[in-house]
């Protein structure tokens, strides 16, 4: 059985949602050893972050690639390249010791992690292609301007 409950710590005080239900459920479990794990919950990347990434960062990469290499690249190819560069897990073959980077999905990144990922992407685009990626505006409007 897996039981999930959410709690908030505020000023060193614990506030728990459905506290009575949680403990009532625990009391129904058979005797035995159980693991109680607490982990911090972070918001996943936001829609405005995602819109900025796909609407500004990816097109800037595509334009920079085209200008530098003289050939087009799709948004999906740009996204795959950035994930392989900045959002990957390293897998090691236990038999040979060979290592390989495996791109991870950006969908599971927290808002903070996704901001850091976007910053690394923008830095690469600026350094490698000489393209300054526009900052998002306060009301999340964005546009790449010449």
PDB file of C-alpha atoms in Angstrom:
ATOM      1  CA  UNK A   1       0.000   0.000   0.000  1.00  0.00           C
ATOM      2  CA  UNK A   2       1.200   3.505  -0.782  1.00  0.00           C
ATOM      3  CA  UNK A   3      -0.265   6.418   1.135  1.00  0.00           C
ATOM      4  CA  UNK A   4       0.395  10.013   0.140  1.00  0.00           C
ATOM      5  CA  UNK A   5      -0.362  13.058   2.234  1.00  0.00           C
ATOM      6  CA  UNK A   6       0.666  16.660   1.837  1.00  0.00           C
ATOM      7  CA  UNK A   7       1.830  18.926   4.585  1.00  0.00           C
ATOM      8  CA  UNK A   8       3.052  22.471   4.799  1.00  0.00           C
ATOM      9  CA  UNK A   9       5.733  23.675   7.152  1.00  0.00           C
ATOM     10  CA  UNK A  10       5.282  27.325   8.077  1.00  0.00           C
ATOM     11  CA  UNK A  11       7.190  28.987  10.922  1.00  0.00           C
ATOM     12  CA  UNK A  12       8.340  25.529  12.047  1.00  0.00           C
ATOM     13  CA  UNK A  13       4.726  24.387  12.433  1.00  0.00           C
ATOM     14  CA  UNK A  14       3.280  21.481  10.473  1.00  0.00           C
ATOM     15  CA  UNK A  15      -0.060  21.860   8.743  1.00  0.00           C
ATOM     16  CA  UNK A  16      -1.331  18.660   7.176  1.00  0.00           C
ATOM     17  CA  UNK A  17      -4.169  18.208   4.721  1.00  0.00           C
ATOM     18  CA  UNK A  18      -6.624  15.433   5.645  1.00  0.00           C
ATOM     19  CA  UNK A  19      -4.697  14.678   8.831  1.00  0.00           C
ATOM     20  CA  UNK A  20      -7.540  12.684  10.425  1.00  0.00           C
ATOM     21  CA  UNK A  21      -8.019  10.561   7.292  1.00  0.00           C
ATOM     22  CA  UNK A  22      -4.289   9.956   7.005  1.00  0.00           C
ATOM     23  CA  UNK A  23      -3.927   8.640  10.550  1.00  0.00           C
ATOM     24  CA  UNK A  24      -7.176   6.678  10.321  1.00  0.00           C
ATOM     25  CA  UNK A  25      -5.765   4.888   7.278  1.00  0.00           C
ATOM     26  CA  UNK A  26      -2.478   4.187   9.048  1.00  0.00           C
ATOM     27  CA  UNK A  27      -4.327   2.607  11.979  1.00  0.00           C
ATOM     28  CA  UNK A  28      -5.973   0.097   9.599  1.00  0.00           C
ATOM     29  CA  UNK A  29      -2.659  -1.309   8.399  1.00  0.00           C
ATOM     30  CA  UNK A  30      -1.324  -4.639   9.689  1.00  0.00           C
ATOM     31  CA  UNK A  31       1.598  -4.733  12.082  1.00  0.00           C
ATOM     32  CA  UNK A  32       4.972  -4.475  10.404  1.00  0.00           C
ATOM     33  CA  UNK A  33       7.809  -2.194   9.422  1.00  0.00           C
ATOM     34  CA  UNK A  34       6.900   0.789   7.244  1.00  0.00           C
ATOM     35  CA  UNK A  35       8.884   3.584   5.633  1.00  0.00           C
ATOM     36  CA  UNK A  36       7.710   7.174   6.072  1.00  0.00           C
ATOM     37  CA  UNK A  37       9.441   9.483   3.611  1.00  0.00           C
ATOM     38  CA  UNK A  38       9.120  13.235   3.393  1.00  0.00           C
ATOM     39  CA  UNK A  39      10.221  15.072   0.273  1.00  0.00           C
ATOM     40  CA  UNK A  40       9.858  18.669  -0.730  1.00  0.00           C
ATOM     41  CA  UNK A  41       7.283  19.281  -3.451  1.00  0.00           C
ATOM     42  CA  UNK A  42       8.219  21.710  -6.201  1.00  0.00           C
ATOM     43  CA  UNK A  43       6.014  23.136  -8.888  1.00  0.00           C
ATOM     44  CA  UNK A  44       6.725  21.782 -12.341  1.00  0.00           C
ATOM     45  CA  UNK A  45       7.731  24.116 -15.125  1.00  0.00           C
ATOM     46  CA  UNK A  46       5.076  26.694 -15.876  1.00  0.00           C
ATOM     47  CA  UNK A  47       3.175  27.297 -19.094  1.00  0.00           C
ATOM     48  CA  UNK A  48       4.730  30.770 -19.511  1.00  0.00           C
ATOM     49  CA  UNK A  49       8.195  29.204 -19.141  1.00  0.00           C
ATOM     50  CA  UNK A  50       7.314  26.577 -21.726  1.00  0.00           C
ATOM     51  CA  UNK A  51       5.854  29.209 -24.059  1.00  0.00           C
ATOM     52  CA  UNK A  52       9.032  31.302 -23.762  1.00  0.00           C
ATOM     53  CA  UNK A  53      11.242  28.270 -24.383  1.00  0.00           C
ATOM     54  CA  UNK A  54       9.362  27.131 -27.489  1.00  0.00           C
ATOM     55  CA  UNK A  55       8.450  30.618 -28.721  1.00  0.00           C
ATOM     56  CA  UNK A  56      11.771  32.403 -28.204  1.00  0.00           C
ATOM     57  CA  UNK A  57      14.663  30.141 -27.166  1.00  0.00           C
ATOM     58  CA  UNK A  58      14.092  27.351 -29.688  1.00  0.00           C
ATOM     59  CA  UNK A  59      13.549  29.735 -32.644  1.00  0.00           C
ATOM     60  CA  UNK A  60      16.721  31.626 -31.629  1.00  0.00           C
ATOM     61  CA  UNK A  61      18.662  28.348 -31.670  1.00  0.00           C
ATOM     62  CA  UNK A  62      17.177  27.427 -35.064  1.00  0.00           C
ATOM     63  CA  UNK A  63      18.034  30.851 -36.519  1.00  0.00           C
ATOM     64  CA  UNK A  64      21.549  30.762 -35.078  1.00  0.00           C
ATOM     65  CA  UNK A  65      22.123  27.255 -36.414  1.00  0.00           C
ATOM     66  CA  UNK A  66      20.869  28.260 -39.860  1.00  0.00           C
ATOM     67  CA  UNK A  67      23.023  31.393 -39.937  1.00  0.00           C
ATOM     68  CA  UNK A  68      26.128  29.510 -38.752  1.00  0.00           C
ATOM     69  CA  UNK A  69      25.811  26.193 -40.583  1.00  0.00           C
ATOM     70  CA  UNK A  70      23.838  27.367 -43.597  1.00  0.00           C
ATOM     71  CA  UNK A  71      21.113  24.773 -43.223  1.00  0.00           C
ATOM     72  CA  UNK A  72      17.803  24.646 -41.401  1.00  0.00           C
ATOM     73  CA  UNK A  73      17.092  22.719 -38.228  1.00  0.00           C
ATOM     74  CA  UNK A  74      13.641  21.925 -36.859  1.00  0.00           C
ATOM     75  CA  UNK A  75      12.430  22.981 -33.433  1.00  0.00           C
ATOM     76  CA  UNK A  76      12.353  19.341 -32.354  1.00  0.00           C
ATOM     77  CA  UNK A  77      15.961  18.873 -33.480  1.00  0.00           C
ATOM     78  CA  UNK A  78      16.989  22.012 -31.605  1.00  0.00           C
ATOM     79  CA  UNK A  79      15.148  20.812 -28.488  1.00  0.00           C
ATOM     80  CA  UNK A  80      16.791  17.366 -28.722  1.00  0.00           C
ATOM     81  CA  UNK A  81      20.225  18.979 -29.087  1.00  0.00           C
ATOM     82  CA  UNK A  82      19.704  21.239 -26.067  1.00  0.00           C
ATOM     83  CA  UNK A  83      18.404  18.357 -23.943  1.00  0.00           C
ATOM     84  CA  UNK A  84      21.389  16.204 -24.895  1.00  0.00           C
ATOM     85  CA  UNK A  85      23.695  19.089 -23.997  1.00  0.00           C
ATOM     86  CA  UNK A  86      22.135  20.298 -20.738  1.00  0.00           C
ATOM     87  CA  UNK A  87      19.502  17.840 -19.474  1.00  0.00           C
ATOM     88  CA  UNK A  88      20.834  14.333 -19.470  1.00  0.00           C
ATOM     89  CA  UNK A  89      21.553  11.330 -17.309  1.00  0.00           C
ATOM     90  CA  UNK A  90      24.816   9.434 -17.611  1.00  0.00           C
ATOM     91  CA  UNK A  91      24.384   5.682 -17.940  1.00  0.00           C
ATOM     92  CA  UNK A  92      27.289   3.309 -17.412  1.00  0.00           C
ATOM     93  CA  UNK A  93      27.476  -0.140 -18.960  1.00  0.00           C
ATOM     94  CA  UNK A  94      28.260  -2.415 -15.986  1.00  0.00           C
ATOM     95  CA  UNK A  95      30.108  -4.901 -18.204  1.00  0.00           C
ATOM     96  CA  UNK A  96      32.365  -2.503 -20.106  1.00  0.00           C
ATOM     97  CA  UNK A  97      32.341   0.687 -18.080  1.00  0.00           C
ATOM     98  CA  UNK A  98      31.375   2.631 -21.204  1.00  0.00           C
ATOM     99  CA  UNK A  99      29.331   5.708 -20.474  1.00  0.00           C
ATOM    100  CA  UNK A 100      26.544   7.285 -22.493  1.00  0.00           C
ATOM    101  CA  UNK A 101      24.476  10.436 -22.114  1.00  0.00           C
ATOM    102  CA  UNK A 102      20.727   9.895 -22.278  1.00  0.00           C
ATOM    103  CA  UNK A 103      18.626  13.015 -22.807  1.00  0.00           C
ATOM    104  CA  UNK A 104      15.934  13.466 -20.157  1.00  0.00           C
ATOM    105  CA  UNK A 105      12.553  15.041 -20.622  1.00  0.00           C
ATOM    106  CA  UNK A 106      12.298  18.681 -19.624  1.00  0.00           C
ATOM    107  CA  UNK A 107       8.649  18.187 -18.619  1.00  0.00           C
ATOM    108  CA  UNK A 108       9.652  16.882 -15.191  1.00  0.00           C
ATOM    109  CA  UNK A 109      11.867  19.861 -14.342  1.00  0.00           C
ATOM    110  CA  UNK A 110      10.783  22.189 -11.565  1.00  0.00           C
ATOM    111  CA  UNK A 111      10.287  25.885 -12.282  1.00  0.00           C
ATOM    112  CA  UNK A 112      13.720  26.620 -10.816  1.00  0.00           C
ATOM    113  CA  UNK A 113      15.416  23.799 -12.749  1.00  0.00           C
ATOM    114  CA  UNK A 114      13.712  24.850 -15.982  1.00  0.00           C
ATOM    115  CA  UNK A 115      14.854  28.460 -15.489  1.00  0.00           C
ATOM    116  CA  UNK A 116      18.420  27.221 -15.010  1.00  0.00           C
ATOM    117  CA  UNK A 117      18.095  25.031 -18.116  1.00  0.00           C
ATOM    118  CA  UNK A 118      16.805  27.994 -20.161  1.00  0.00           C
ATOM    119  CA  UNK A 119      19.690  30.172 -18.905  1.00  0.00           C
ATOM    120  CA  UNK A 120      22.223  27.550 -20.018  1.00  0.00           C
ATOM    121  CA  UNK A 121      20.493  27.293 -23.414  1.00  0.00           C
ATOM    122  CA  UNK A 122      20.531  31.076 -23.879  1.00  0.00           C
ATOM    123  CA  UNK A 123      24.199  31.228 -22.894  1.00  0.00           C
ATOM    124  CA  UNK A 124      25.083  28.550 -25.465  1.00  0.00           C
ATOM    125  CA  UNK A 125      23.077  30.336 -28.180  1.00  0.00           C
ATOM    126  CA  UNK A 126      24.839  33.627 -27.399  1.00  0.00           C
ATOM    127  CA  UNK A 127      28.326  32.114 -27.245  1.00  0.00           C
ATOM    128  CA  UNK A 128      28.086  29.644 -30.110  1.00  0.00           C
ATOM    129  CA  UNK A 129      25.886  31.517 -32.561  1.00  0.00           C
ATOM    130  CA  UNK A 130      26.315  35.124 -31.407  1.00  0.00           C
ATOM    131  CA  UNK A 131      22.545  35.480 -30.953  1.00  0.00           C
ATOM    132  CA  UNK A 132      21.241  37.363 -27.927  1.00  0.00           C
ATOM    133  CA  UNK A 133      18.013  35.679 -26.833  1.00  0.00           C
ATOM    134  CA  UNK A 134      15.404  38.272 -25.818  1.00  0.00           C
ATOM    135  CA  UNK A 135      14.324  38.221 -22.182  1.00  0.00           C
ATOM    136  CA  UNK A 136      10.669  37.470 -21.463  1.00  0.00           C
ATOM    137  CA  UNK A 137       8.600  40.513 -20.551  1.00  0.00           C
ATOM    138  CA  UNK A 138       6.648  40.905 -17.327  1.00  0.00           C
ATOM    139  CA  UNK A 139       3.348  39.998 -18.955  1.00  0.00           C
ATOM    140  CA  UNK A 140       4.984  37.008 -20.685  1.00  0.00           C
ATOM    141  CA  UNK A 141       4.716  38.456 -24.180  1.00  0.00           C
ATOM    142  CA  UNK A 142       7.694  37.580 -26.270  1.00  0.00           C
ATOM    143  CA  UNK A 143       9.009  38.115 -29.724  1.00  0.00           C
ATOM    144  CA  UNK A 144      12.312  37.701 -31.462  1.00  0.00           C
ATOM    145  CA  UNK A 145      13.176  40.993 -33.063  1.00  0.00           C
ATOM    146  CA  UNK A 146      15.904  41.734 -35.575  1.00  0.00           C
TER     147      UNK A 146
END
